PDB file of C-alpha atoms in Angstrom:
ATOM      1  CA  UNK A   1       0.000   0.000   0.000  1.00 55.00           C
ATOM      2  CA  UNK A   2       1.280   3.483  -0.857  1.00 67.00           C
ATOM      3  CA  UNK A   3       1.317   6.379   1.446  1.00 83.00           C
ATOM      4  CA  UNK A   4      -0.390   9.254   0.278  1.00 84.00           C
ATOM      5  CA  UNK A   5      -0.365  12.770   2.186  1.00 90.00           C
ATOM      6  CA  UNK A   6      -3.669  13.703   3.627  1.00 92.00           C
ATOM      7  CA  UNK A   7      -3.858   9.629   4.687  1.00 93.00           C
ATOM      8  CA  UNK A   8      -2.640   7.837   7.853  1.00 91.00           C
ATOM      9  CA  UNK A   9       0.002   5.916   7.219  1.00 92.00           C
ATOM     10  CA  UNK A  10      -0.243   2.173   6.464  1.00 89.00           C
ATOM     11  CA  UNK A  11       0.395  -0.447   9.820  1.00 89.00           C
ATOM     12  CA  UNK A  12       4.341  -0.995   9.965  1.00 91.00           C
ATOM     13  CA  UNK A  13       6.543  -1.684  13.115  1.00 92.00           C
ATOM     14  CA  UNK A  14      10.196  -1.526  13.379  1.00 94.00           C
ATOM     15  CA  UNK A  15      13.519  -1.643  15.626  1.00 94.00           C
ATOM     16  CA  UNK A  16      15.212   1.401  16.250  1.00 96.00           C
ATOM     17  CA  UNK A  17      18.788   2.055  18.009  1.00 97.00           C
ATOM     18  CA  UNK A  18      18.279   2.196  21.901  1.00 94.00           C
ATOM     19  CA  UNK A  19      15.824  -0.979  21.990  1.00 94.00           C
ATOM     20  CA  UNK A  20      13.250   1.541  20.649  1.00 93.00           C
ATOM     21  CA  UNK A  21      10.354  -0.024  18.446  1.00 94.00           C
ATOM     22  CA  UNK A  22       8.648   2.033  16.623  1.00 93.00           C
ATOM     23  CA  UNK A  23       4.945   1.066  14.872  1.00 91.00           C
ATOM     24  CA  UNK A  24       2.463   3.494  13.128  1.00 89.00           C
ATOM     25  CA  UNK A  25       0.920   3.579  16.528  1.00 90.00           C
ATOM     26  CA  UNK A  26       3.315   4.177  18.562  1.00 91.00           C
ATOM     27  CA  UNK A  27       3.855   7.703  18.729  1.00 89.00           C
ATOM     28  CA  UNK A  28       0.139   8.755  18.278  1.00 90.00           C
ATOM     29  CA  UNK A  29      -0.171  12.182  20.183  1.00 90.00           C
ATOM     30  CA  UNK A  30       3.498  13.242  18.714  1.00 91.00           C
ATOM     31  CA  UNK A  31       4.091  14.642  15.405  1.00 95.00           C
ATOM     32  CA  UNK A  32       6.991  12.183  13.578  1.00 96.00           C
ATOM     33  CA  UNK A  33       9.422  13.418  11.118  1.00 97.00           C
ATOM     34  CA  UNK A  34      11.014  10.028   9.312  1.00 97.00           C
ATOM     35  CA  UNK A  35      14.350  10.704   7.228  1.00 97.00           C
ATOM     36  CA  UNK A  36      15.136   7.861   4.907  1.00 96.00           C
ATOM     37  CA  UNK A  37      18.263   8.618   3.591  1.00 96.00           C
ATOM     38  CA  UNK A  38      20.704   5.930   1.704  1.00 93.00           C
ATOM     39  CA  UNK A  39      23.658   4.679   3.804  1.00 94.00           C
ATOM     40  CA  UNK A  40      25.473   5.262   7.180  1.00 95.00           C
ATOM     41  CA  UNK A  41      28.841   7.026   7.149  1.00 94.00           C
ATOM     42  CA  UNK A  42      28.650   8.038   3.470  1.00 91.00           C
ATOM     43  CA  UNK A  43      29.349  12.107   2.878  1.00 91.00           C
ATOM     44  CA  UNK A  44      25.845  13.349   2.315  1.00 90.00           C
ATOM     45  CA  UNK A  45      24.036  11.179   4.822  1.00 93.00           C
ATOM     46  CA  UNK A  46      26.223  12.167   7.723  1.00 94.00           C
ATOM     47  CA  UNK A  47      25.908  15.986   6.593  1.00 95.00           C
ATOM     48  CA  UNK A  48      22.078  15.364   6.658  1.00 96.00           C
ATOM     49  CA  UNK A  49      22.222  13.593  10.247  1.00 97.00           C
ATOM     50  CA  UNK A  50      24.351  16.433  11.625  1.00 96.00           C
ATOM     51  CA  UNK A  51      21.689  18.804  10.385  1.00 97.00           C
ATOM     52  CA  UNK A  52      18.651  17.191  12.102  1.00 97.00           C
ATOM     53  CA  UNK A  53      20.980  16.916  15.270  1.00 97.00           C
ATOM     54  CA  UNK A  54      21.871  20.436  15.385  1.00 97.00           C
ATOM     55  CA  UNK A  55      18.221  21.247  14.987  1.00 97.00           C
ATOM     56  CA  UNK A  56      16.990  18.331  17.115  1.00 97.00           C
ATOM     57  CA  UNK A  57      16.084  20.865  20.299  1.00 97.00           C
ATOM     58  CA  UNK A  58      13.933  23.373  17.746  1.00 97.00           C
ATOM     59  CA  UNK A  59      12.190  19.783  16.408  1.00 97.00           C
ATOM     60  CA  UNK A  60      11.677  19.272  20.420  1.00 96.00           C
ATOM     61  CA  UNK A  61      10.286  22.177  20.720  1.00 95.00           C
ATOM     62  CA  UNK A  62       7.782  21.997  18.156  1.00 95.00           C
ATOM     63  CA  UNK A  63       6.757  19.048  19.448  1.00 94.00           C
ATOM     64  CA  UNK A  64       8.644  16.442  17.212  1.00 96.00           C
ATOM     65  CA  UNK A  65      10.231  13.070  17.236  1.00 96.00           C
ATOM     66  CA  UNK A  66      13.060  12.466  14.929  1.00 97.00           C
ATOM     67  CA  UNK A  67      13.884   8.816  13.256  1.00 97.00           C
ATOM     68  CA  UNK A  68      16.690   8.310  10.574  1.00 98.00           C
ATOM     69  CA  UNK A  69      15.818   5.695   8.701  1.00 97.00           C
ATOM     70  CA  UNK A  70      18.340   3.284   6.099  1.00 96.00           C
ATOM     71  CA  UNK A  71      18.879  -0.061   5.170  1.00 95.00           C
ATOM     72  CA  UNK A  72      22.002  -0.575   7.494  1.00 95.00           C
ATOM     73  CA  UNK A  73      21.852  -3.033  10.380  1.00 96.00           C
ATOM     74  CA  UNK A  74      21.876  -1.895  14.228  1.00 96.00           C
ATOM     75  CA  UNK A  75      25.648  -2.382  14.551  1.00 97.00           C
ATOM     76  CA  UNK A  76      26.029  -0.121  12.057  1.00 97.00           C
ATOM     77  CA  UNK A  77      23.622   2.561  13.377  1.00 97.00           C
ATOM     78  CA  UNK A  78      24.653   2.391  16.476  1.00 96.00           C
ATOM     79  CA  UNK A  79      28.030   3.310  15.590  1.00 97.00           C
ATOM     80  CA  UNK A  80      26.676   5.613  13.401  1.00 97.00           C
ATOM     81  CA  UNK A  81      25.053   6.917  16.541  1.00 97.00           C
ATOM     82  CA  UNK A  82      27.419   7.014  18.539  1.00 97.00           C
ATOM     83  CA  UNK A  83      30.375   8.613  15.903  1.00 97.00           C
ATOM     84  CA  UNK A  84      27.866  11.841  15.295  1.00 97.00           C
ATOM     85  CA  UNK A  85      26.094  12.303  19.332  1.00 97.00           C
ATOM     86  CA  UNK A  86      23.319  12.218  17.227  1.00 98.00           C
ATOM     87  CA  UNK A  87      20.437  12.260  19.940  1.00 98.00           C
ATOM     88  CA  UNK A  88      17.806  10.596  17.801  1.00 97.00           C
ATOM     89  CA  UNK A  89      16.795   7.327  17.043  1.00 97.00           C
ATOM     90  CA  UNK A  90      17.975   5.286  13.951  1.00 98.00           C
ATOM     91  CA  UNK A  91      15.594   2.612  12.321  1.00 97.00           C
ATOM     92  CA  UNK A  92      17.338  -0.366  10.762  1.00 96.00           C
ATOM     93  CA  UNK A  93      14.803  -1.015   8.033  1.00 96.00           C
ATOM     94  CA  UNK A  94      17.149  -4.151   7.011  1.00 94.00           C
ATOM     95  CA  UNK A  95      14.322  -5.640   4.870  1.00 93.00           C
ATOM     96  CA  UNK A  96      13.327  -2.951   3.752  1.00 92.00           C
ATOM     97  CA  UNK A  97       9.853  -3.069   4.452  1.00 93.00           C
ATOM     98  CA  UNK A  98       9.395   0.842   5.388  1.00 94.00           C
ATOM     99  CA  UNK A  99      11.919   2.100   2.473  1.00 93.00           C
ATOM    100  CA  UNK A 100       9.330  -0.208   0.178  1.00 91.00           C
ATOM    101  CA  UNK A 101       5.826   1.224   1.613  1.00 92.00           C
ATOM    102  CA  UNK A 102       7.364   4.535   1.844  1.00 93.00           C
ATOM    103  CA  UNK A 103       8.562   4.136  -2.110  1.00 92.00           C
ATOM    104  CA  UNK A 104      11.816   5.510  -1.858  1.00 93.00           C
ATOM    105  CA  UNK A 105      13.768   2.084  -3.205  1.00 90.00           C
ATOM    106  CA  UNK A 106      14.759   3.464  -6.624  1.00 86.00           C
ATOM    107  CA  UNK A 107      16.604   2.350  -9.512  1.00 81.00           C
ATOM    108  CA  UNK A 108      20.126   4.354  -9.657  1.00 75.00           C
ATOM    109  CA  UNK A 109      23.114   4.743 -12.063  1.00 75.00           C
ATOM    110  CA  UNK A 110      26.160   4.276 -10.043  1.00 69.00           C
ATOM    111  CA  UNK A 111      29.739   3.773 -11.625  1.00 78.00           C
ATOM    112  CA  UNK A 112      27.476   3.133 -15.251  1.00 85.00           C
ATOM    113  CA  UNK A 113      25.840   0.342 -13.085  1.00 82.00           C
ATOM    114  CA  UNK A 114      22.063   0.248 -12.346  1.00 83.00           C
ATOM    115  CA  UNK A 115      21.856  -0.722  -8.640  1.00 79.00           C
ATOM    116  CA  UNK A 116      18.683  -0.144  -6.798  1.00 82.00           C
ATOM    117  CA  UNK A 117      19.355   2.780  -4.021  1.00 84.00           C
ATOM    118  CA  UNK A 118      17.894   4.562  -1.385  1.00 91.00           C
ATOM    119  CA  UNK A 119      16.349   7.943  -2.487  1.00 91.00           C
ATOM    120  CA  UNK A 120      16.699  10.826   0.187  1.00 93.00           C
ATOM    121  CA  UNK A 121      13.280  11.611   1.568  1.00 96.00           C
ATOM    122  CA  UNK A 122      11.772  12.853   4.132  1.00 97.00           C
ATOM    123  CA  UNK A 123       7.927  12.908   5.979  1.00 97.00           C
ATOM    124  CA  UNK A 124       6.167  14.825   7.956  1.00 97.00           C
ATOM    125  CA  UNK A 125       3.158  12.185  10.097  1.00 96.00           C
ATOM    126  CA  UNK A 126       1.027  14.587  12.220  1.00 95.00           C
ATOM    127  CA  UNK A 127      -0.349  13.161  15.663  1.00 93.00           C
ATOM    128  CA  UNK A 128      -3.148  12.140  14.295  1.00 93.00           C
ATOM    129  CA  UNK A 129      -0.908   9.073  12.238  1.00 93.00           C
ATOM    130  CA  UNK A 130      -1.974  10.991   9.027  1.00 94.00           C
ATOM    131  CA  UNK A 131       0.932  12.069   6.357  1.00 95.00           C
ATOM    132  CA  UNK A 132       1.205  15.775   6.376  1.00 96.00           C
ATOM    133  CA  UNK A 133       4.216  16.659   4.105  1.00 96.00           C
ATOM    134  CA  UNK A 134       6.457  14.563   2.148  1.00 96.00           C
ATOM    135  CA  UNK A 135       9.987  15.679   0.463  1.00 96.00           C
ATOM    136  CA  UNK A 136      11.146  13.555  -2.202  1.00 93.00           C
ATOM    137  CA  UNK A 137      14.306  12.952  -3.861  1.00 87.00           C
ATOM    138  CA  UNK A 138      15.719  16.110  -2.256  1.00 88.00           C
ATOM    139  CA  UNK A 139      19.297  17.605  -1.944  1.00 89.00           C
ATOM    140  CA  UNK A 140      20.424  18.325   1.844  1.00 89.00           C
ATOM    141  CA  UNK A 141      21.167  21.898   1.872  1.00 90.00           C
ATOM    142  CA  UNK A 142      18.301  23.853   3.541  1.00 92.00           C
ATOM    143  CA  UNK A 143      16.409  20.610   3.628  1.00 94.00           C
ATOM    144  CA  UNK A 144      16.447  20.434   7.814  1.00 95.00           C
ATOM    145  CA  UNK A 145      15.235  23.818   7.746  1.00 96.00           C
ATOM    146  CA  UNK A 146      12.367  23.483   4.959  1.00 96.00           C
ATOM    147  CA  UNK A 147      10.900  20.528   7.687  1.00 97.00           C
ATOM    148  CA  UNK A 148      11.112  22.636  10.853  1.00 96.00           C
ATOM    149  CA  UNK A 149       9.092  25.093   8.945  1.00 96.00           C
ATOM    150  CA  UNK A 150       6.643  22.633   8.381  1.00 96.00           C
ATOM    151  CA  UNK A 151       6.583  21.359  11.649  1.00 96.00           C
ATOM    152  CA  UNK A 152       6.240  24.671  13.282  1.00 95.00           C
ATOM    153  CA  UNK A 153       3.472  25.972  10.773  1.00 93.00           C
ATOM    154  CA  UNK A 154       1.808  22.672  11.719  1.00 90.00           C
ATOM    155  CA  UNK A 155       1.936  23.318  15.937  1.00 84.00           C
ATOM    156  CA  UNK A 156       1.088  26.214  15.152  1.00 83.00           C
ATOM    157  CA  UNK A 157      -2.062  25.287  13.141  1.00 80.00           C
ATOM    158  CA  UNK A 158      -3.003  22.735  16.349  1.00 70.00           C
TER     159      UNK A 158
END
C-alpha cells in the first residue's frame, strides 16, 4: 500500500537504536518526522544527520520526534550513533519493508551500473498518524530547515 499525504500511514513496526520499536501507533499524540536517507557514514548522509541533530532541540520544541531511517543493520547505526552524538533514534529497516511502503527504493546509475538505491526523503506524520508533508528525492542543503518550517506551521495550526 502506498502512502499518500492527507492519509494515515499504512500499519508498519520496526527496531530502532536504543531498543526503541517504533509502529504506526506508537507515537500517536506526537508529530513524527522520518528521514530515509541511503547509507550510514557516506558524505551526504552524515551531513544530513548532523543537520537534524543540530536542529533536534527546535524539532523538540515543536513538538517532534526524529527517526533516521536506512537499510544498514543496528551495529552499524549504532556506531553511526554514537560517531555523530546524534540524539535521535535510527531505524534499521534491514528488509526494507518501510523504504518499500514509503517508495523511496529506486533504480540508480552508479559507476554506469544500475543498482537499486535509497532515495533521500523525508515525511512529515502529524499526531493524528496521518501524512502531512512529504519531500522527495531532495538535496540536503536547507532541507532540515524546509521541515522545521513545516513542523512549526503545523503546531502552530493545532
Amino acid at each position: 500500500m502506498a502512502i499518500v499525504v492527507n492519509k494515515p500511514i499504512p500499519e508498519f513496526d520496526a527496531n530502532a537504536t536504543g531498543g526503541i520499536k517504533v509502529s504506526n501507533t506508537s507515537h500517536l499524540g506526537h508529530v513524527l518526522v522520518m528521514y530515509f536517507y541511503p547509507k550510514d557514514n557516506t558524505p551526504g548522509c552524515t551531513t544530513e544527520a548532523m543537520q537534524f541533530r543540530d536542529h533536534y532541540k527546535d524539532f523538540e520544541k515543536a513538538g517532534a520526534t526524529v527517526f533516521g531511517v536506512s537499510r544498514d543493520n543496528m551495529k552499524s547505526h549504532d556506531e553511526f550513533k554514537a560517531k555523530l552524538e546524534l540524539p535521535f533514534e535510527l531505524i534499521a529497516d534491514t528488509e526494507e519493508k518501510m523504504c518499500h511502503m514509503f517508495g523511496v527504493v529506486k533504480n540508480k546509475i552508479m559507476y554506469g551500473k544500475k543498482v537499486k538505491g535509497i532515495e533521500r526523503s523525508t515525511f512529515l506524520i502529524g499526531a493524528d498518524g496521518i501524512l502531512k508533508a512529504e519531500w522527495r528525492g531532495l538535496k540536503v542543503p536547507g532541507h532540515v530547515e524546509d521541515v522545521l518550517k513545516a513542523v512549526k506551521a503545523l503546531k502552530k495550526a493545532a
